Amino acid sequence: MTEPARILVVDDTPVALRLMEALLKRAGFDQLRFAASADEAFAALALDDENSDATVDLVLLDVMMPKIDGIEACRRIKTVVRYEDVPIVMVTTLDSANHLTAAFEAGASDYVTKPVEPVELVARVRAALRHKAALDRRRERERELTVRLEEAERRLGKSSAI
């Protein structure tokens, strides 16, 4: 059985946070964390602690925030190794090509526009989580194969020394 998805929602508007919470809970997601700024998100993700095991499976990130905008926040999150494969879905009122290009260049995997359409949001969240689960399975399989290959090489090394 798989663990419930852990989702971090980052938005500086309390109404938007409550709306996202209601939509996600209604869709069955209950491992939710919230941040009202990029700095709060960085703290929740323990970006400054290389040894932290803090992680999430998905980040919903508002683009328009004071101090540090969502695009810069996305860029910073993606520099941390444990978050390289974590999908970041940008939530924005901006749908210009320049903003979307900047978001994708910063590492975003998708975007939804405000006002959020509930069916679209849930569909994009589920798609992003399926993609992350597939990446996680592939990485685990690669680790297993690497261990098996190293064991086989050790056995071959011992048998050729005989």
PDB file of C-alpha atoms in Angstrom:
ATOM      1  CA  MET A   1       0.000   0.000   0.000  1.00  0.00           C
ATOM      2  CA  THR A   2       1.288   3.443  -0.870  1.00  0.00           C
ATOM      3  CA  GLU A   3       1.609   6.275   1.599  1.00  0.00           C
ATOM      4  CA  PRO A   4      -0.654   9.304   1.272  1.00  0.00           C
ATOM      5  CA  ALA A   5       0.771  12.103  -0.846  1.00  0.00           C
ATOM      6  CA  ARG A   6       2.389  14.935   1.088  1.00  0.00           C
ATOM      7  CA  ILE A   7       1.536  18.282  -0.460  1.00  0.00           C
ATOM      8  CA  LEU A   8       2.835  21.746   0.421  1.00  0.00           C
ATOM      9  CA  VAL A   9       0.593  24.638  -0.630  1.00  0.00           C
ATOM     10  CA  VAL A  10       2.280  28.048  -0.766  1.00  0.00           C
ATOM     11  CA  ASP A  11       0.181  31.184  -1.204  1.00  0.00           C
ATOM     12  CA  ASP A  12       0.258  34.561   0.503  1.00  0.00           C
ATOM     13  CA  THR A  13      -3.540  34.903   0.360  1.00  0.00           C
ATOM     14  CA  PRO A  14      -5.380  33.215   3.263  1.00  0.00           C
ATOM     15  CA  VAL A  15      -8.537  32.775   1.156  1.00  0.00           C
ATOM     16  CA  ALA A  16      -6.538  30.978  -1.542  1.00  0.00           C
ATOM     17  CA  LEU A  17      -4.964  28.679   1.055  1.00  0.00           C
ATOM     18  CA  ARG A  18      -8.383  27.792   2.496  1.00  0.00           C
ATOM     19  CA  LEU A  19      -9.801  27.160  -0.980  1.00  0.00           C
ATOM     20  CA  MET A  20      -6.902  24.878  -1.927  1.00  0.00           C
ATOM     21  CA  GLU A  21      -7.245  23.042   1.373  1.00  0.00           C
ATOM     22  CA  ALA A  22     -10.962  22.450   0.808  1.00  0.00           C
ATOM     23  CA  LEU A  23     -10.475  21.301  -2.798  1.00  0.00           C
ATOM     24  CA  LEU A  24      -7.604  18.968  -1.982  1.00  0.00           C
ATOM     25  CA  LYS A  25      -9.281  17.469   1.080  1.00  0.00           C
ATOM     26  CA  ARG A  26     -12.464  16.889  -0.907  1.00  0.00           C
ATOM     27  CA  ALA A  27     -10.336  15.014  -3.457  1.00  0.00           C
ATOM     28  CA  GLY A  28      -8.924  12.781  -0.707  1.00  0.00           C
ATOM     29  CA  PHE A  29      -5.610  14.482  -0.005  1.00  0.00           C
ATOM     30  CA  ASP A  30      -5.135  14.920   3.717  1.00  0.00           C
ATOM     31  CA  GLN A  31      -1.369  15.201   4.200  1.00  0.00           C
ATOM     32  CA  LEU A  32      -1.336  18.943   3.579  1.00  0.00           C
ATOM     33  CA  ARG A  33       1.031  21.630   4.806  1.00  0.00           C
ATOM     34  CA  PHE A  34       0.667  25.333   4.203  1.00  0.00           C
ATOM     35  CA  ALA A  35       3.005  28.286   3.887  1.00  0.00           C
ATOM     36  CA  ALA A  36       2.101  31.952   3.403  1.00  0.00           C
ATOM     37  CA  SER A  37       5.435  32.969   1.864  1.00  0.00           C
ATOM     38  CA  ALA A  38       8.481  31.594   0.141  1.00  0.00           C
ATOM     39  CA  ASP A  39      10.448  31.899   3.383  1.00  0.00           C
ATOM     40  CA  GLU A  40       7.844  29.815   5.230  1.00  0.00           C
ATOM     41  CA  ALA A  41       7.989  27.252   2.428  1.00  0.00           C
ATOM     42  CA  PHE A  42      11.789  27.096   2.654  1.00  0.00           C
ATOM     43  CA  ALA A  43      11.494  26.494   6.409  1.00  0.00           C
ATOM     44  CA  ALA A  44       8.825  23.805   5.957  1.00  0.00           C
ATOM     45  CA  LEU A  45      11.046  22.087   3.395  1.00  0.00           C
ATOM     46  CA  ALA A  46      14.175  22.542   5.557  1.00  0.00           C
ATOM     47  CA  LEU A  47      16.071  23.853   2.535  1.00  0.00           C
ATOM     48  CA  ASP A  48      19.000  25.023   4.657  1.00  0.00           C
ATOM     49  CA  ASP A  49      19.481  21.628   6.334  1.00  0.00           C
ATOM     50  CA  GLU A  50      21.307  19.188   4.051  1.00  0.00           C
ATOM     51  CA  ASN A  51      20.812  16.383   6.574  1.00  0.00           C
ATOM     52  CA  SER A  52      17.076  16.864   6.938  1.00  0.00           C
ATOM     53  CA  ASP A  53      14.759  14.115   5.826  1.00  0.00           C
ATOM     54  CA  ALA A  54      11.932  16.626   5.377  1.00  0.00           C
ATOM     55  CA  THR A  55      10.267  16.158   2.041  1.00  0.00           C
ATOM     56  CA  VAL A  56       7.025  16.459   0.165  1.00  0.00           C
ATOM     57  CA  ASP A  57       5.614  14.769  -2.911  1.00  0.00           C
ATOM     58  CA  LEU A  58       4.253  17.930  -4.538  1.00  0.00           C
ATOM     59  CA  VAL A  59       4.385  21.704  -4.133  1.00  0.00           C
ATOM     60  CA  LEU A  60       1.572  24.011  -5.245  1.00  0.00           C
ATOM     61  CA  LEU A  61       3.256  27.395  -5.482  1.00  0.00           C
ATOM     62  CA  ASP A  62       1.702  30.810  -6.045  1.00  0.00           C
ATOM     63  CA  VAL A  63       3.653  32.944  -8.513  1.00  0.00           C
ATOM     64  CA  MET A  64       2.751  36.393  -7.183  1.00  0.00           C
ATOM     65  CA  MET A  65       4.066  36.722  -3.620  1.00  0.00           C
ATOM     66  CA  PRO A  66       5.802  39.582  -1.834  1.00  0.00           C
ATOM     67  CA  LYS A  67       9.542  39.550  -1.182  1.00  0.00           C
ATOM     68  CA  ILE A  68      10.372  36.303  -3.040  1.00  0.00           C
ATOM     69  CA  ASP A  69       8.069  35.410  -5.927  1.00  0.00           C
ATOM     70  CA  GLY A  70       7.077  31.866  -6.811  1.00  0.00           C
ATOM     71  CA  ILE A  71       9.438  31.627  -9.762  1.00  0.00           C
ATOM     72  CA  GLU A  72      12.476  32.430  -7.613  1.00  0.00           C
ATOM     73  CA  ALA A  73      11.150  30.135  -4.873  1.00  0.00           C
ATOM     74  CA  CYS A  74      10.803  27.317  -7.411  1.00  0.00           C
ATOM     75  CA  ARG A  75      14.357  27.895  -8.614  1.00  0.00           C
ATOM     76  CA  ARG A  76      15.708  27.701  -5.040  1.00  0.00           C
ATOM     77  CA  ILE A  77      13.714  24.578  -4.162  1.00  0.00           C
ATOM     78  CA  LYS A  78      14.992  22.785  -7.252  1.00  0.00           C
ATOM     79  CA  THR A  79      18.634  23.387  -6.239  1.00  0.00           C
ATOM     80  CA  VAL A  80      18.195  20.982  -3.310  1.00  0.00           C
ATOM     81  CA  VAL A  81      18.931  17.394  -4.370  1.00  0.00           C
ATOM     82  CA  ARG A  82      16.047  15.796  -2.456  1.00  0.00           C
ATOM     83  CA  TYR A  83      13.603  18.090  -4.308  1.00  0.00           C
ATOM     84  CA  GLU A  84      14.953  17.630  -7.848  1.00  0.00           C
ATOM     85  CA  ASP A  85      12.137  15.252  -8.778  1.00  0.00           C
ATOM     86  CA  VAL A  86       9.402  16.825  -6.687  1.00  0.00           C
ATOM     87  CA  PRO A  87       6.837  18.353  -9.030  1.00  0.00           C
ATOM     88  CA  ILE A  88       6.095  22.020  -8.532  1.00  0.00           C
ATOM     89  CA  VAL A  89       2.790  23.207  -9.924  1.00  0.00           C
ATOM     90  CA  MET A  90       2.661  26.969 -10.267  1.00  0.00           C
ATOM     91  CA  VAL A  91      -0.654  28.623  -9.388  1.00  0.00           C
ATOM     92  CA  THR A  92      -1.002  31.963 -11.093  1.00  0.00           C
ATOM     93  CA  THR A  93      -3.207  34.709 -12.423  1.00  0.00           C
ATOM     94  CA  LEU A  94      -0.450  35.383 -14.947  1.00  0.00           C
ATOM     95  CA  ASP A  95      -0.712  33.354 -18.108  1.00  0.00           C
ATOM     96  CA  SER A  96       1.620  35.297 -20.368  1.00  0.00           C
ATOM     97  CA  ALA A  97       4.167  33.314 -22.333  1.00  0.00           C
ATOM     98  CA  ASN A  98       7.023  35.126 -20.571  1.00  0.00           C
ATOM     99  CA  HIS A  99       5.829  34.157 -17.082  1.00  0.00           C
ATOM    100  CA  LEU A 100       5.140  30.568 -18.088  1.00  0.00           C
ATOM    101  CA  THR A 101       8.535  30.263 -19.760  1.00  0.00           C
ATOM    102  CA  ALA A 102      10.239  31.655 -16.656  1.00  0.00           C
ATOM    103  CA  ALA A 103       8.326  29.234 -14.423  1.00  0.00           C
ATOM    104  CA  PHE A 104       9.247  26.202 -16.521  1.00  0.00           C
ATOM    105  CA  GLU A 105      12.875  27.335 -16.781  1.00  0.00           C
ATOM    106  CA  ALA A 106      12.944  27.597 -12.985  1.00  0.00           C
ATOM    107  CA  GLY A 107      11.888  23.951 -12.708  1.00  0.00           C
ATOM    108  CA  ALA A 108       8.097  24.037 -12.534  1.00  0.00           C
ATOM    109  CA  SER A 109       6.427  20.949 -13.935  1.00  0.00           C
ATOM    110  CA  ASP A 110       2.990  22.427 -14.569  1.00  0.00           C
ATOM    111  CA  TYR A 111       0.748  25.382 -13.845  1.00  0.00           C
ATOM    112  CA  VAL A 112      -2.888  26.197 -13.154  1.00  0.00           C
ATOM    113  CA  THR A 113      -4.480  29.590 -13.460  1.00  0.00           C
ATOM    114  CA  LYS A 114      -6.536  31.431 -10.903  1.00  0.00           C
ATOM    115  CA  PRO A 115      -9.357  31.342 -10.277  1.00  0.00           C
ATOM    116  CA  VAL A 116      -8.637  27.648  -9.871  1.00  0.00           C
ATOM    117  CA  GLU A 117     -10.976  25.242 -11.630  1.00  0.00           C
ATOM    118  CA  PRO A 118     -11.432  22.390  -9.106  1.00  0.00           C
ATOM    119  CA  VAL A 119     -11.510  19.551 -11.648  1.00  0.00           C
ATOM    120  CA  GLU A 120      -8.417  20.872 -13.419  1.00  0.00           C
ATOM    121  CA  LEU A 121      -6.490  21.362 -10.184  1.00  0.00           C
ATOM    122  CA  VAL A 122      -7.202  17.848  -8.933  1.00  0.00           C
ATOM    123  CA  ALA A 123      -6.407  16.331 -12.343  1.00  0.00           C
ATOM    124  CA  ARG A 124      -3.069  18.150 -12.537  1.00  0.00           C
ATOM    125  CA  VAL A 125      -2.187  17.242  -8.948  1.00  0.00           C
ATOM    126  CA  ARG A 126      -2.949  13.572  -9.587  1.00  0.00           C
ATOM    127  CA  ALA A 127      -0.983  13.576 -12.856  1.00  0.00           C
ATOM    128  CA  ALA A 128       2.026  15.175 -11.160  1.00  0.00           C
ATOM    129  CA  LEU A 129       1.878  12.676  -8.313  1.00  0.00           C
ATOM    130  CA  ARG A 130       1.644   9.728 -10.744  1.00  0.00           C
ATOM    131  CA  HIS A 131       4.705  11.041 -12.567  1.00  0.00           C
ATOM    132  CA  LYS A 132       6.627  11.425  -9.298  1.00  0.00           C
ATOM    133  CA  ALA A 133       5.649   7.906  -8.205  1.00  0.00           C
ATOM    134  CA  ALA A 134       6.941   6.533 -11.514  1.00  0.00           C
ATOM    135  CA  LEU A 135      10.239   8.401 -11.052  1.00  0.00           C
ATOM    136  CA  ASP A 136      10.527   7.092  -7.486  1.00  0.00           C
ATOM    137  CA  ARG A 137       9.924   3.505  -8.663  1.00  0.00           C
ATOM    138  CA  ARG A 138      12.535   3.893 -11.415  1.00  0.00           C
ATOM    139  CA  ARG A 139      15.101   5.302  -8.972  1.00  0.00           C
ATOM    140  CA  GLU A 140      14.458   2.462  -6.519  1.00  0.00           C
ATOM    141  CA  ARG A 141      14.829  -0.105  -9.304  1.00  0.00           C
ATOM    142  CA  GLU A 142      18.098   1.543 -10.403  1.00  0.00           C
ATOM    143  CA  ARG A 143      19.395   1.328  -6.816  1.00  0.00           C
ATOM    144  CA  GLU A 144      18.462  -2.354  -6.629  1.00  0.00           C
ATOM    145  CA  LEU A 145      20.144  -3.092  -9.958  1.00  0.00           C
ATOM    146  CA  THR A 146      23.280  -1.219  -8.900  1.00  0.00           C
ATOM    147  CA  VAL A 147      23.519  -3.287  -5.712  1.00  0.00           C
ATOM    148  CA  ARG A 148      23.033  -6.516  -7.679  1.00  0.00           C
ATOM    149  CA  LEU A 149      25.643  -5.465 -10.235  1.00  0.00           C
ATOM    150  CA  GLU A 150      28.157  -4.635  -7.488  1.00  0.00           C
ATOM    151  CA  GLU A 151      27.514  -8.032  -5.859  1.00  0.00           C
ATOM    152  CA  ALA A 152      27.998  -9.805  -9.191  1.00  0.00           C
ATOM    153  CA  GLU A 153      31.225  -7.901  -9.836  1.00  0.00           C
ATOM    154  CA  ARG A 154      32.501  -8.865  -6.359  1.00  0.00           C
ATOM    155  CA  ARG A 155      31.692 -12.528  -6.992  1.00  0.00           C
ATOM    156  CA  LEU A 156      33.395 -12.423 -10.401  1.00  0.00           C
ATOM    157  CA  GLY A 157      36.442 -10.765  -8.853  1.00  0.00           C
ATOM    158  CA  LYS A 158      36.699 -13.493  -6.232  1.00  0.00           C
ATOM    159  CA  SER A 159      36.236 -16.329  -8.733  1.00  0.00           C
ATOM    160  CA  SER A 160      38.839 -14.950 -11.163  1.00  0.00           C
ATOM    161  CA  ALA A 161      41.365 -14.723  -8.292  1.00  0.00           C
ATOM    162  CA  ILE A 162      41.060 -18.453  -7.672  1.00  0.00           C
TER     163      ILE A 162
END
